[in-house]
Amino acid sequence: MKWELSDTTQDGIRFLVVGAGSLFLLRLGYLGVSHLLAGADDALALACEPFQHGYWLGDAHTVANTDGGGVGARLALAVVVAVVVALVVGLVVYLLARAFGRSSAVAVRTMRVVLVVALAWWLYAALAVPRLSTRFTAVGIERTMRMRAIGELPWPWGMERYTIPWNQVPSIDLHTMDDRATVAVEHGTYHFTLATGSKEEAAALAAALEEYLGH
């Protein structure tokens, strides 16, 4: 007796295979790029690594200030946000097309374009663009902030960057609570959190940053 599957079942299986294969290839690509970027091995780069939270950062002396969640959660959120944005824009264009007596096909085309553009940006942002990041240079502490879209995903506009010179940083503060610790600095009347993690990781980062004070 020949076992035959319905067209719907076959389409579902193809979708699952393609989806699983795409995720597998994306994961391999992610690991490959991560390996290429892991070149620096000085004390500060090693201390920053636990606080990069899976982001592909061009400078090994950079940490990502995130509320939590790994790269998998960010990628899933990026896909959901891109689909929602495309659906909302497509619905608005569809209603406008109906109101002006135009073909609804323009709404489908618009939705596809928006989906591709939004998905490209937010996948890239989930992998390489932290909403808030801190880079440690020979000059000082460089902070980069971007406008939040949702969760840890930023908009592609609204970036702000400023530098705190090392000679204006009085000390590196290490605050410990239970099994967690926070590395922070003061600049004038402002208190900036640089990283939060385990006591051992935070202590290693604080020790590495102490070398820069007074520069």
PDB file of N, CA, C and O in Angstrom, residues 87-108 110:
ATOM      1  N   LEU A  87       2.706  44.100   8.490  1.00  0.00           N
ATOM      2  CA  LEU A  87       1.250  43.924   8.464  1.00  0.00           C
ATOM      3  C   LEU A  87       0.518  45.246   8.701  1.00  0.00           C
ATOM      4  O   LEU A  87      -0.477  45.543   8.037  1.00  0.00           O
ATOM      5  N   VAL A  88       1.015  46.031   9.655  1.00  0.00           N
ATOM      6  CA  VAL A  88       0.376  47.314   9.954  1.00  0.00           C
ATOM      7  C   VAL A  88       0.468  48.256   8.761  1.00  0.00           C
ATOM      8  O   VAL A  88      -0.521  48.879   8.350  1.00  0.00           O
ATOM      9  N   VAL A  89       1.672  48.361   8.179  1.00  0.00           N
ATOM     10  CA  VAL A  89       1.843  49.232   7.013  1.00  0.00           C
ATOM     11  C   VAL A  89       0.995  48.730   5.845  1.00  0.00           C
ATOM     12  O   VAL A  89       0.347  49.518   5.140  1.00  0.00           O
ATOM     13  N   GLY A  90       0.980  47.410   5.643  1.00  0.00           N
ATOM     14  CA  GLY A  90       0.170  46.849   4.561  1.00  0.00           C
ATOM     15  C   GLY A  90      -1.312  47.127   4.742  1.00  0.00           C
ATOM     16  O   GLY A  90      -2.020  47.434   3.776  1.00  0.00           O
ATOM     17  N   LEU A  91      -1.786  47.039   5.999  1.00  0.00           N
ATOM     18  CA  LEU A  91      -3.200  47.318   6.265  1.00  0.00           C
ATOM     19  C   LEU A  91      -3.536  48.781   5.986  1.00  0.00           C
ATOM     20  O   LEU A  91      -4.584  49.086   5.390  1.00  0.00           O
ATOM     21  N   VAL A  92      -2.642  49.692   6.403  1.00  0.00           N
ATOM     22  CA  VAL A  92      -2.886  51.119   6.160  1.00  0.00           C
ATOM     23  C   VAL A  92      -2.938  51.402   4.656  1.00  0.00           C
ATOM     24  O   VAL A  92      -3.831  52.116   4.176  1.00  0.00           O
ATOM     25  N   VAL A  93      -1.996  50.831   3.903  1.00  0.00           N
ATOM     26  CA  VAL A  93      -1.979  51.046   2.452  1.00  0.00           C
ATOM     27  C   VAL A  93      -3.218  50.435   1.805  1.00  0.00           C
ATOM     28  O   VAL A  93      -3.807  51.015   0.869  1.00  0.00           O
ATOM     29  N   TYR A  94      -3.650  49.288   2.308  1.00  0.00           N
ATOM     30  CA  TYR A  94      -4.853  48.642   1.763  1.00  0.00           C
ATOM     31  C   TYR A  94      -6.084  49.522   1.968  1.00  0.00           C
ATOM     32  O   TYR A  94      -6.887  49.707   1.048  1.00  0.00           O
ATOM     33  N   LEU A  95      -6.231  50.073   3.165  1.00  0.00           N
ATOM     34  CA  LEU A  95      -7.383  50.935   3.446  1.00  0.00           C
ATOM     35  C   LEU A  95      -7.349  52.196   2.593  1.00  0.00           C
ATOM     36  O   LEU A  95      -8.394  52.649   2.094  1.00  0.00           O
ATOM     37  N   LEU A  96      -6.157  52.759   2.417  1.00  0.00           N
ATOM     38  CA  LEU A  96      -6.038  53.946   1.566  1.00  0.00           C
ATOM     39  C   LEU A  96      -6.352  53.610   0.110  1.00  0.00           C
ATOM     40  O   LEU A  96      -7.004  54.399  -0.592  1.00  0.00           O
ATOM     41  N   ALA A  97      -5.886  52.433  -0.328  1.00  0.00           N
ATOM     42  CA  ALA A  97      -6.156  52.027  -1.710  1.00  0.00           C
ATOM     43  C   ALA A  97      -7.653  51.848  -1.938  1.00  0.00           C
ATOM     44  O   ALA A  97      -8.202  52.264  -2.972  1.00  0.00           O
ATOM     45  N   ARG A  98      -8.335  51.234  -0.977  1.00  0.00           N
ATOM     46  CA  ARG A  98      -9.784  51.065  -1.100  1.00  0.00           C
ATOM     47  C   ARG A  98     -10.502  52.407  -1.097  1.00  0.00           C
ATOM     48  O   ARG A  98     -11.472  52.611  -1.836  1.00  0.00           O
ATOM     49  N   ALA A  99     -10.026  53.334  -0.261  1.00  0.00           N
ATOM     50  CA  ALA A  99     -10.674  54.645  -0.161  1.00  0.00           C
ATOM     51  C   ALA A  99     -10.551  55.439  -1.457  1.00  0.00           C
ATOM     52  O   ALA A  99     -11.458  56.203  -1.821  1.00  0.00           O
ATOM     53  N   PHE A 100      -9.418  55.255  -2.171  1.00  0.00           N
ATOM     54  CA  PHE A 100      -9.192  56.011  -3.404  1.00  0.00           C
ATOM     55  C   PHE A 100      -9.483  55.179  -4.654  1.00  0.00           C
ATOM     56  O   PHE A 100      -9.133  55.582  -5.768  1.00  0.00           O
ATOM     57  N   GLY A 101     -10.068  54.005  -4.450  1.00  0.00           N
ATOM     58  CA  GLY A 101     -10.460  53.195  -5.587  1.00  0.00           C
ATOM     59  C   GLY A 101      -9.307  52.560  -6.330  1.00  0.00           C
ATOM     60  O   GLY A 101      -9.439  52.233  -7.518  1.00  0.00           O
ATOM     61  N   ARG A 102      -8.179  52.367  -5.664  1.00  0.00           N
ATOM     62  CA  ARG A 102      -7.014  51.734  -6.284  1.00  0.00           C
ATOM     63  C   ARG A 102      -7.017  50.236  -6.016  1.00  0.00           C
ATOM     64  O   ARG A 102      -7.709  49.729  -5.137  1.00  0.00           O
ATOM     65  N   SER A 103      -6.207  49.522  -6.772  1.00  0.00           N
ATOM     66  CA  SER A 103      -6.099  48.072  -6.605  1.00  0.00           C
ATOM     67  C   SER A 103      -5.429  47.738  -5.265  1.00  0.00           C
ATOM     68  O   SER A 103      -4.476  48.408  -4.848  1.00  0.00           O
ATOM     69  N   SER A 104      -5.948  46.697  -4.637  1.00  0.00           N
ATOM     70  CA  SER A 104      -5.365  46.287  -3.348  1.00  0.00           C
ATOM     71  C   SER A 104      -4.015  45.600  -3.519  1.00  0.00           C
ATOM     72  O   SER A 104      -3.325  45.327  -2.529  1.00  0.00           O
ATOM     73  N   ALA A 105      -3.609  45.333  -4.770  1.00  0.00           N
ATOM     74  CA  ALA A 105      -2.319  44.673  -5.010  1.00  0.00           C
ATOM     75  C   ALA A 105      -1.161  45.543  -4.527  1.00  0.00           C
ATOM     76  O   ALA A 105      -0.111  45.030  -4.140  1.00  0.00           O
ATOM     77  N   VAL A 106      -1.336  46.864  -4.549  1.00  0.00           N
ATOM     78  CA  VAL A 106      -0.275  47.749  -4.084  1.00  0.00           C
ATOM     79  C   VAL A 106       0.008  47.529  -2.604  1.00  0.00           C
ATOM     80  O   VAL A 106       1.144  47.688  -2.151  1.00  0.00           O
ATOM     81  N   ALA A 107      -1.022  47.145  -1.839  1.00  0.00           N
ATOM     82  CA  ALA A 107      -0.827  46.883  -0.418  1.00  0.00           C
ATOM     83  C   ALA A 107       0.055  45.653  -0.203  1.00  0.00           C
ATOM     84  O   ALA A 107       0.915  45.645   0.684  1.00  0.00           O
ATOM     85  N   VAL A 108      -0.143  44.633  -1.026  1.00  0.00           N
ATOM     86  CA  VAL A 108       0.668  43.412  -0.916  1.00  0.00           C
ATOM     87  C   VAL A 108       2.120  43.706  -1.259  1.00  0.00           C
ATOM     88  O   VAL A 108       3.050  43.267  -0.563  1.00  0.00           O
ATOM     89  N   THR A 110       3.652  46.611  -1.104  1.00  0.00           N
ATOM     90  CA  THR A 110       4.213  47.450  -0.045  1.00  0.00           C
ATOM     91  C   THR A 110       4.573  46.616   1.173  1.00  0.00           C
ATOM     92  O   THR A 110       5.639  46.802   1.775  1.00  0.00           O
TER      93      THR A 110
END
